[in-house]
């Protein structure tokens, strides 16, 4: 009779009652942790399973549906989905010969890249992609409901489009362009103003080319333009056009200028030649501008941006050496100084390993005190002191140093990659009512993203501080919905729809539980340095991608138990390879209010807790193998697929 229940107190003493969670709809939604973790709620499980089934175009459409930057995300997304992937979290079992524990998450980002390379902006012109997304071509397998799910963009239901009202967007980063994408779909004429010669914000002038090819950026942006989005590059608001005039001429203004100013550290000797912001350096390289670097370079910072800077310097050095024989003798040294020790560094492990391979020297656990300059004013070195701790007990940034443990690193250039700041100077003309809670950071309504100035919205890094590209995408889409409501007066309401479908022919791939995570193919260090622009990470081949996808535990599928059929034979418990099922007496359970309600609804008010039993299921361990279904002689267990999506509906 029992529904599945999660055993929350795994290590409870036998005599103490076991506390269980009675699963509700929300519980089932939470099981699909990859989809929940993605800021735009991409159904990662859905596209990974589609890849496992060889249905690659469908996989692409699932990935692209809610995310106008799917191809770029396939290359560089910070992938919160992978961090939450349950395959990487299954507790160790006693018998590791059957199931690999601890295991690693599915390579979701690399799988996204795999399908985008065949069906995304990399492979098809904008018209074809938009046609496929709109469902004008019979490219998708599945029923009509599923099509609607794949093709929903921004709004469902009795939707009244905007009437071509113009919306100004300042900044063409992922937040601005995602907002423009959705505003175009909502019936607006979005006009994007970008000060740089190229669109896409930090993706184009921050993320180095060896991680993200420039042509791919242009192609993904072209799909957004094909929706009718106007992008004006070389146009700085505050210089070429005033903020005031935008407010006068447009129905709404969205500010998505990011945080592209490097944050200074305020060190003695910092101001002057030879010290640059890391993001300024990356921008200069991306745009082919020259920035005079010396031959002995120190990068300050321990995160991914610091690695982007250091690895780009290494590539510049390799490039210069190849180009100019005279430079060969002055081979550059690149050192990366971080407050954090190696174990604490926030940079991704792959960055640290590949950085090591490329010759970056780490000076971990040290903080800068001062930059020394010679009499000519050139950088001569940097003084550093040992860092005793970076964070306090509450995990707040609060570095402490050993003032006695100092060293001087000789160097001629310092690149600082220790955070970014904003530049809102354009507000001086016409933006006095955009209040700031701290200089550079506008006050905003967290629900609508509207600032204190009516009709002026913010999104992206400017709204929530520097985060991931996919956070900027989510925030841009949210701003688009708010602008729609503000301009048209039609309200949009979120509606989460859940479906539960019994799977009578559920089968898993043979041996899927023992497959190890694929190692992502990458260029050798020597090749990387010979060809500084070459993309380091390679795409998975079809066989590797299908195999990797088959590792997905398909968390949305779950065994459900029909207590009226169960004969308590214990077969399901015996056969379960991860020991996630238990049969216990009802009396051993903590009679919480919700459990009592469930028991009474099934067995009546006078249920005998001594004489009845429950099957408990530990969700963390279940690998959806369905062996319990096969074993059950009473046909009391079935596999059920849960899916959810949130639609935005007009009233
Ligand atoms: C070096 C670097 C590497 C990164 N790598 C990754 C990664 O691998 N994965 C990941 O998920 N995230 C990464 N990020 C984070 C990600 O790039 C950002 O979170 C994201 O770009 C923020 O988007 P946004 O649209 O808010 O701002 P931005 O991308 O910063 O775009 C803002 C745009 O506004 C323009 N602008 C500013 N002022 C004006 C003005 N007055 N007039 C007109 N235009 C203006 C700017 O030129 C810029 O193009 C990285 C960030 C950096 C700095």
Short mmCIF file of N, CA, C and O and ligand atoms in Angstrom, two decimals, residues 76-78 170-176 193-196 200-203 206-207 211 235-237 256-260 279 282 305 308 420 426 459-461 467-469 472, ligand 1:
data_model
loop_
_atom_site.label_atom_id
_atom_site.label_comp_id
_atom_site.label_asym_id
_atom_site.label_seq_id
_atom_site.Cartn_x
_atom_site.Cartn_y
_atom_site.Cartn_z
N UNK A 76 30.97 26.68 -22.63
CA UNK A 76 31.55 27.34 -21.45
C UNK A 76 30.61 27.50 -20.25
O UNK A 76 30.98 28.17 -19.29
N UNK A 77 29.44 26.90 -20.30
CA UNK A 77 28.54 27.12 -19.16
C UNK A 77 29.19 26.60 -17.87
O UNK A 77 29.85 25.55 -17.87
N UNK A 78 28.97 27.33 -16.79
CA UNK A 78 29.47 26.88 -15.48
C UNK A 78 28.75 25.62 -15.00
O UNK A 78 29.14 25.02 -14.01
N UNK A 170 20.54 48.45 -22.97
CA UNK A 170 21.92 48.96 -22.94
C UNK A 170 22.84 47.81 -22.58
O UNK A 170 22.82 47.30 -21.46
N UNK A 171 23.62 47.35 -23.57
CA UNK A 171 24.55 46.24 -23.34
C UNK A 171 24.08 44.98 -24.04
O UNK A 171 22.92 44.58 -23.92
N UNK A 172 25.00 44.38 -24.80
CA UNK A 172 24.61 43.21 -25.61
C UNK A 172 25.16 41.91 -25.04
O UNK A 172 25.42 40.96 -25.78
N UNK A 173 25.39 41.85 -23.72
CA UNK A 173 25.84 40.59 -23.12
C UNK A 173 24.71 39.58 -23.11
O UNK A 173 23.62 39.84 -23.64
N UNK A 174 24.94 38.42 -22.51
CA UNK A 174 23.89 37.39 -22.50
C UNK A 174 22.59 37.85 -21.85
O UNK A 174 21.51 37.40 -22.27
N UNK A 175 22.66 38.75 -20.86
CA UNK A 175 21.42 39.23 -20.25
C UNK A 175 20.65 40.09 -21.24
O UNK A 175 19.45 39.88 -21.46
N UNK A 176 21.34 41.04 -21.86
CA UNK A 176 20.67 41.95 -22.80
C UNK A 176 20.11 41.19 -24.00
O UNK A 176 18.96 41.41 -24.41
N UNK A 193 21.96 48.54 -27.63
CA UNK A 193 23.08 49.45 -27.83
C UNK A 193 24.31 48.88 -27.14
O UNK A 193 24.26 48.54 -25.95
N UNK A 194 25.39 48.78 -27.88
CA UNK A 194 26.61 48.15 -27.35
C UNK A 194 27.81 49.05 -27.65
O UNK A 194 28.02 49.45 -28.79
N UNK A 195 28.59 49.33 -26.62
CA UNK A 195 29.72 50.23 -26.85
C UNK A 195 30.87 49.57 -27.59
O UNK A 195 31.64 50.23 -28.29
N UNK A 196 31.00 48.26 -27.48
CA UNK A 196 32.12 47.56 -28.14
C UNK A 196 31.82 47.38 -29.63
O UNK A 196 30.67 47.46 -30.06
N UNK A 200 27.75 40.58 -27.65
CA UNK A 200 27.80 39.39 -26.77
C UNK A 200 28.52 39.63 -25.45
O UNK A 200 28.71 38.71 -24.67
N UNK A 201 28.92 40.86 -25.17
CA UNK A 201 29.44 41.18 -23.85
C UNK A 201 30.68 40.38 -23.50
O UNK A 201 31.56 40.16 -24.34
N UNK A 202 30.74 39.93 -22.27
CA UNK A 202 31.92 39.22 -21.77
C UNK A 202 32.20 37.94 -22.55
O UNK A 202 33.31 37.44 -22.54
N UNK A 203 31.17 37.42 -23.21
CA UNK A 203 31.41 36.21 -23.99
C UNK A 203 32.38 36.52 -25.13
O UNK A 203 33.21 35.69 -25.50
N UNK A 206 35.62 38.81 -23.04
CA UNK A 206 36.17 38.30 -21.79
C UNK A 206 36.63 36.86 -21.97
O UNK A 206 37.82 36.55 -21.89
N UNK A 207 35.69 35.97 -22.25
CA UNK A 207 36.02 34.55 -22.39
C UNK A 207 37.01 34.39 -23.55
O UNK A 207 36.75 34.83 -24.67
N UNK A 211 38.66 28.98 -25.54
CA UNK A 211 37.52 28.27 -24.92
C UNK A 211 36.25 28.45 -25.73
O UNK A 211 35.33 27.62 -25.67
N UNK A 235 28.28 51.94 -29.93
CA UNK A 235 27.38 52.99 -29.44
C UNK A 235 27.37 52.98 -27.91
O UNK A 235 26.80 52.07 -27.30
N UNK A 236 28.02 53.97 -27.35
CA UNK A 236 28.09 54.04 -25.88
C UNK A 236 26.99 54.96 -25.37
O UNK A 236 26.92 56.13 -25.75
N UNK A 237 26.15 54.40 -24.52
CA UNK A 237 25.13 55.25 -23.90
C UNK A 237 25.85 56.13 -22.87
O UNK A 237 26.67 55.64 -22.09
N UNK A 256 21.64 46.44 -19.01
CA UNK A 256 22.38 45.18 -18.81
C UNK A 256 23.84 45.43 -19.15
O UNK A 256 24.39 44.83 -20.07
N UNK A 257 24.45 46.34 -18.41
CA UNK A 257 25.83 46.74 -18.75
C UNK A 257 26.87 45.89 -18.04
O UNK A 257 28.07 46.13 -18.17
N UNK A 258 26.43 44.91 -17.26
CA UNK A 258 27.37 44.00 -16.62
C UNK A 258 28.27 44.71 -15.62
O UNK A 258 27.98 45.82 -15.14
N UNK A 259 29.35 44.03 -15.29
CA UNK A 259 30.33 44.59 -14.35
C UNK A 259 31.68 44.41 -15.02
O UNK A 259 32.39 43.45 -14.75
N UNK A 260 32.00 45.31 -15.94
CA UNK A 260 33.19 45.04 -16.75
C UNK A 260 34.41 45.85 -16.35
O UNK A 260 35.46 45.71 -16.95
N UNK A 279 40.46 41.87 -16.81
CA UNK A 279 39.41 41.91 -17.85
C UNK A 279 39.77 42.91 -18.95
O UNK A 279 39.42 42.71 -20.11
N UNK A 282 42.09 40.97 -21.21
CA UNK A 282 41.36 40.01 -22.06
C UNK A 282 40.62 40.72 -23.18
O UNK A 282 40.58 40.27 -24.32
N UNK A 305 38.55 33.50 -13.85
CA UNK A 305 38.95 34.66 -14.64
C UNK A 305 40.47 34.84 -14.57
O UNK A 305 41.12 35.11 -15.59
N UNK A 308 41.84 32.52 -16.98
CA UNK A 308 41.66 33.01 -18.36
C UNK A 308 42.77 34.01 -18.68
O UNK A 308 43.35 34.00 -19.77
N UNK A 420 35.14 42.38 -10.26
CA UNK A 420 34.77 43.42 -11.21
C UNK A 420 33.81 44.42 -10.60
O UNK A 420 33.12 44.11 -9.64
N UNK A 426 26.68 56.80 -17.08
CA UNK A 426 25.69 57.30 -18.06
C UNK A 426 24.39 57.76 -17.40
O UNK A 426 23.59 58.48 -18.00
N UNK A 459 19.14 43.85 -15.46
CA UNK A 459 19.28 42.39 -15.47
C UNK A 459 20.75 42.03 -15.60
O UNK A 459 21.59 42.87 -15.88
N UNK A 460 21.03 40.74 -15.41
CA UNK A 460 22.39 40.23 -15.58
C UNK A 460 23.29 40.54 -14.40
O UNK A 460 22.82 40.75 -13.27
N UNK A 461 24.58 40.58 -14.66
CA UNK A 461 25.56 40.81 -13.58
C UNK A 461 25.26 42.09 -12.81
O UNK A 461 25.52 42.17 -11.62
N UNK A 467 28.11 36.53 -11.88
CA UNK A 467 27.77 35.11 -11.70
C UNK A 467 28.10 34.38 -12.99
O UNK A 467 29.03 34.76 -13.67
N UNK A 468 27.27 33.40 -13.33
CA UNK A 468 27.51 32.63 -14.54
C UNK A 468 26.70 33.20 -15.70
O UNK A 468 25.68 33.86 -15.51
N UNK A 469 27.16 32.86 -16.88
CA UNK A 469 26.46 33.26 -18.09
C UNK A 469 24.98 32.83 -18.05
O UNK A 469 24.10 33.60 -18.42
N UNK A 472 22.83 35.12 -16.14
CA UNK A 472 22.53 36.34 -16.89
C UNK A 472 21.39 36.08 -17.89
O UNK A 472 20.49 36.90 -18.07
C1 LIG B 1 36.82 36.66 -18.23
C2 LIG B 1 35.48 36.07 -17.93
C3 LIG B 1 35.23 34.76 -18.22
C4 LIG B 1 34.00 34.20 -17.94
N1 LIG B 1 33.79 32.89 -18.24
C5 LIG B 1 32.59 32.33 -17.97
C6 LIG B 1 32.37 30.97 -18.27
O1 LIG B 1 33.23 30.27 -18.76
N2 LIG B 1 31.15 30.44 -17.98
C7 LIG B 1 30.15 31.20 -17.42
O2 LIG B 1 29.07 30.65 -17.19
N3 LIG B 1 30.34 32.48 -17.13
C8 LIG B 1 31.54 33.08 -17.38
N4 LIG B 1 31.76 34.38 -17.08
C9 LIG B 1 30.64 35.16 -16.52
C10 LIG B 1 29.72 35.68 -17.63
O3 LIG B 1 30.46 36.03 -18.77
C11 LIG B 1 28.92 36.86 -17.13
O4 LIG B 1 28.22 36.47 -15.98
C12 LIG B 1 27.94 37.36 -18.17
O5 LIG B 1 28.60 37.73 -19.36
C13 LIG B 1 27.15 38.56 -17.64
O6 LIG B 1 26.28 38.97 -18.63
P1 LIG B 1 25.69 40.45 -18.68
O7 LIG B 1 24.87 40.49 -19.90
O8 LIG B 1 25.08 40.80 -17.41
O9 LIG B 1 26.96 41.42 -18.82
P2 LIG B 1 28.17 41.47 -19.84
O10 LIG B 1 28.39 40.16 -20.49
O11 LIG B 1 29.29 42.06 -19.09
O12 LIG B 1 27.69 42.48 -20.96
C14 LIG B 1 27.52 43.85 -20.69
C15 LIG B 1 27.66 44.62 -21.99
O13 LIG B 1 27.27 45.97 -21.79
C16 LIG B 1 28.12 46.80 -22.55
N5 LIG B 1 28.09 48.16 -21.98
C17 LIG B 1 28.54 48.57 -20.77
N6 LIG B 1 28.31 49.89 -20.62
C18 LIG B 1 27.71 50.31 -21.75
C19 LIG B 1 27.24 51.60 -22.20
N7 LIG B 1 27.33 52.67 -21.44
N8 LIG B 1 26.69 51.67 -23.43
C20 LIG B 1 26.57 50.58 -24.22
N9 LIG B 1 27.01 49.34 -23.84
C21 LIG B 1 27.56 49.23 -22.62
C22 LIG B 1 29.47 46.14 -22.36
O14 LIG B 1 30.39 46.54 -23.34
C23 LIG B 1 29.11 44.67 -22.47
O15 LIG B 1 29.18 44.23 -23.79
C24 LIG B 1 32.98 34.98 -17.34
C25 LIG B 1 33.23 36.32 -17.03
C26 LIG B 1 34.47 36.86 -17.31
C27 LIG B 1 34.73 38.29 -16.97
#
